[in-house]
Coordinates of N, CA and C in Angstrom, one line a residue:
M82 N 98.1 12.9 -17.4 CA 96.7 13.1 -17.1 C 96.2 14.4 -17.7
G83 N 95.1 14.3 -18.4 CA 94.5 15.5 -19.1 C 93.8 16.5 -18.1
K84 N 93.4 17.6 -18.6 CA 92.8 18.6 -17.8 C 91.4 18.2 -17.4
Q85 N 91.0 18.4 -16.1 CA 89.7 18.0 -15.6 C 88.7 19.1 -16.0
I86 N 87.6 18.8 -16.6 CA 86.6 19.8 -16.9 C 85.2 19.3 -16.5
E87 N 84.3 20.2 -16.7 CA 82.9 19.9 -16.4 C 82.0 20.6 -17.5
R88 N 81.1 19.9 -18.1 CA 80.3 20.5 -19.1 C 78.8 20.2 -18.8
I89 N 77.9 21.1 -19.2 CA 76.5 20.9 -18.9 C 75.8 20.7 -20.3
L90 N 75.0 19.6 -20.3 CA 74.2 19.3 -21.5 C 72.7 19.5 -21.1
S91 N 72.0 20.5 -21.7 CA 70.6 20.7 -21.4 C 69.7 19.9 -22.2
V92 N 68.7 19.3 -21.6 CA 67.8 18.4 -22.3 C 66.4 19.0 -22.3
E93 N 65.8 19.0 -23.5 CA 64.5 19.6 -23.6 C 63.4 18.7 -23.1
R94 N 63.4 17.5 -23.4 CA 62.3 16.6 -23.0 C 62.8 15.6 -21.9
V95 N 62.0 15.6 -20.8 CA 62.3 14.7 -19.7 C 62.2 13.2 -20.1
E96 N 61.3 13.0 -21.0 CA 61.1 11.6 -21.5 C 62.3 11.0 -22.2
D97 N 63.0 11.9 -22.9 CA 64.3 11.5 -23.6 C 65.3 11.2 -22.5
L98 N 65.4 12.0 -21.5 CA 66.3 11.9 -20.5 C 66.1 10.6 -19.7
I99 N 64.9 10.2 -19.5 CA 64.6 9.0 -18.8 C 65.0 7.8 -19.7
A100 N 64.8 7.9 -21.0 CA 65.1 6.8 -21.9 C 66.6 6.6 -21.9
V101 N 67.4 7.7 -22.0 CA 68.8 7.6 -22.1 C 69.4 7.1 -20.8
F102 N 68.9 7.4 -19.6 CA 69.4 6.9 -18.4 C 69.2 5.4 -18.2
G103 N 68.0 4.9 -18.7 CA 67.7 3.5 -18.6 C 67.3 3.1 -17.2
S104 N 67.0 1.8 -17.1 CA 66.6 1.2 -15.8 C 67.7 1.3 -14.8
F105 N 67.5 1.9 -13.7 CA 68.5 2.0 -12.6 C 69.7 2.7 -13.1
D106 N 69.6 3.6 -14.1 CA 70.7 4.4 -14.6 C 71.7 3.5 -15.3
E107 N 71.3 2.3 -15.8 CA 72.3 1.4 -16.3 C 73.0 2.0 -17.6
N108 N 72.4 2.7 -18.4 CA 73.0 3.3 -19.6 C 74.1 4.3 -19.3
T109 N 73.7 5.2 -18.4 CA 74.7 6.2 -18.0 C 75.9 5.6 -17.3
K110 N 75.6 4.6 -16.5 CA 76.7 3.9 -15.8 C 77.7 3.3 -16.8
R111 N 77.2 2.7 -17.9 CA 78.0 2.2 -18.9 C 78.9 3.2 -19.6
I112 N 78.3 4.4 -19.8 CA 79.1 5.5 -20.4 C 80.2 6.0 -19.4
E113 N 79.8 6.1 -18.2 CA 80.7 6.5 -17.2 C 81.9 5.6 -17.1
E114 N 81.6 4.3 -17.1 CA 82.7 3.3 -17.0 C 83.6 3.3 -18.2
A115 N 83.0 3.3 -19.4 CA 83.7 3.2 -20.6 C 84.6 4.5 -20.9
L116 N 84.1 5.6 -20.4 CA 84.9 6.9 -20.8 C 85.5 7.5 -19.5
D117 N 85.4 6.9 -18.4 CA 85.9 7.4 -17.1 C 85.5 8.8 -16.9
V118 N 84.2 9.0 -16.9 CA 83.6 10.3 -16.6 C 82.5 10.1 -15.5
K119 N 82.0 11.2 -15.0 CA 81.0 11.2 -14.0 C 79.8 12.0 -14.6
I120 N 78.6 11.4 -14.6 CA 77.4 12.0 -15.2 C 76.4 12.2 -14.0
V121 N 76.0 13.5 -13.8 CA 75.0 13.8 -12.8 C 73.9 14.5 -13.4
N122 N 72.7 14.1 -13.0 CA 71.4 14.7 -13.5 C 71.0 15.8 -12.5
R123 N 70.7 16.9 -13.1 CA 70.2 18.1 -12.3 C 69.0 18.6 -13.0
G124 N 67.8 18.1 -12.7 CA 66.6 18.5 -13.4 C 66.7 18.1 -14.9
T125 N 66.7 19.1 -15.8 CA 66.8 18.8 -17.2 C 68.2 19.0 -17.7
D126 N 69.2 19.1 -16.8 CA 70.6 19.3 -17.2 C 71.4 18.0 -16.8
L127 N 72.3 17.7 -17.7 CA 73.3 16.6 -17.4 C 74.6 17.3 -17.2
K128 N 75.2 17.0 -16.1 CA 76.6 17.6 -15.8 C 77.6 16.4 -16.0
V129 N 78.5 16.6 -16.9 CA 79.5 15.6 -17.2 C 80.8 16.1 -16.8
S130 N 81.6 15.4 -16.0 CA 82.9 15.8 -15.6 C 83.9 14.7 -15.8
G131 N 85.2 15.1 -16.0 CA 86.3 14.2 -16.2 C 87.3 14.9 -17.0
E132 N 88.2 14.0 -17.6 CA 89.2 14.6 -18.5 C 88.5 15.1 -19.8
E133 N 89.1 16.2 -20.3 CA 88.4 17.0 -21.4 C 88.0 16.1 -22.6
E134 N 89.0 15.3 -23.1 CA 88.7 14.4 -24.2 C 87.5 13.4 -23.9
N135 N 87.6 12.8 -22.7 CA 86.5 11.9 -22.4 C 85.2 12.6 -22.2
V136 N 85.2 13.8 -21.6 CA 83.9 14.5 -21.5 C 83.3 14.8 -22.8
D137 N 84.2 15.3 -23.8 CA 83.7 15.5 -25.1 C 83.0 14.3 -25.8
K138 N 83.7 13.2 -25.6 CA 83.1 11.9 -26.1 C 81.8 11.6 -25.5
A139 N 81.7 11.7 -24.2 CA 80.5 11.4 -23.4 C 79.4 12.3 -23.9
I140 N 79.7 13.6 -24.1 CA 78.6 14.6 -24.5 C 78.1 14.2 -25.9
R141 N 79.0 13.8 -26.8 CA 78.6 13.4 -28.1 C 77.8 12.1 -28.1
T142 N 78.2 11.2 -27.2 CA 77.4 10.0 -27.0 C 76.0 10.3 -26.5
L143 N 75.9 11.1 -25.5 CA 74.6 11.5 -24.9 C 73.8 12.2 -25.9
E144 N 74.3 13.1 -26.6 CA 73.6 13.8 -27.7 C 73.0 12.9 -28.7
G145 N 73.8 11.9 -29.1 CA 73.4 10.9 -30.1 C 72.2 10.1 -29.5
L146 N 72.3 9.6 -28.3 CA 71.3 8.8 -27.7 C 70.0 9.7 -27.5
L147 N 70.2 10.9 -27.1 CA 69.0 11.8 -27.0 C 68.3 12.0 -28.3
A148 N 69.1 12.1 -29.4 CA 68.5 12.3 -30.7 C 67.7 11.0 -31.1
L149 N 68.3 9.8 -30.8 CA 67.6 8.6 -31.1 C 66.3 8.5 -30.3
S150 N 66.3 8.9 -29.1 CA 65.2 8.8 -28.2 C 64.1 9.8 -28.7
A151 N 64.5 10.9 -29.2 CA 63.5 11.9 -29.7 C 62.8 11.4 -31.0
K152 N 63.5 10.5 -31.7 CA 62.9 9.9 -32.9 C 62.0 8.7 -32.5
G153 N 62.0 8.3 -31.2 CA 61.1 7.2 -30.8 C 61.9 5.9 -30.8
E154 N 63.2 5.9 -31.0 CA 64.0 4.7 -30.9 C 64.2 4.3 -29.4
V155 N 64.3 3.0 -29.2 CA 64.5 2.4 -27.9 C 66.0 2.5 -27.6
I156 N 66.3 3.0 -26.4 CA 67.7 3.1 -26.0 C 68.0 1.8 -25.2
D157 N 68.8 0.9 -25.8 CA 69.1 -0.3 -25.1 C 70.7 -0.4 -25.0
E158 N 71.1 -1.5 -24.4 CA 72.5 -1.7 -24.2 C 73.3 -1.7 -25.5
Q159 N 72.8 -2.3 -26.5 CA 73.5 -2.3 -27.8 C 73.7 -1.0 -28.4
R160 N 72.7 -0.1 -28.3 CA 72.9 1.3 -28.8 C 73.9 2.1 -28.0
V161 N 73.9 1.9 -26.7 CA 74.8 2.6 -25.8 C 76.2 2.1 -26.1
R162 N 76.4 0.9 -26.3 CA 77.8 0.4 -26.6 C 78.3 0.8 -27.9
Y163 N 77.3 0.9 -28.9 CA 77.7 1.4 -30.2 C 78.1 2.8 -30.2

């Protein structure tokens, strides 16, 4: 088992955060399940915790989705899975 860590990802626009979370947080739940991490929203910060490698992957995934949202892209299940 890897080292357990926690990282904070700060989000500038609440609109992007809402898009990434999806309806009833379905998008973040998919990321949590796929990568075995926990994602908690604290205002404009996302706290990601779990094994270091998985947290790094989750942060990269969230950053990618936030970038797509900032460009006006729709964040749907297909994009989250990709």
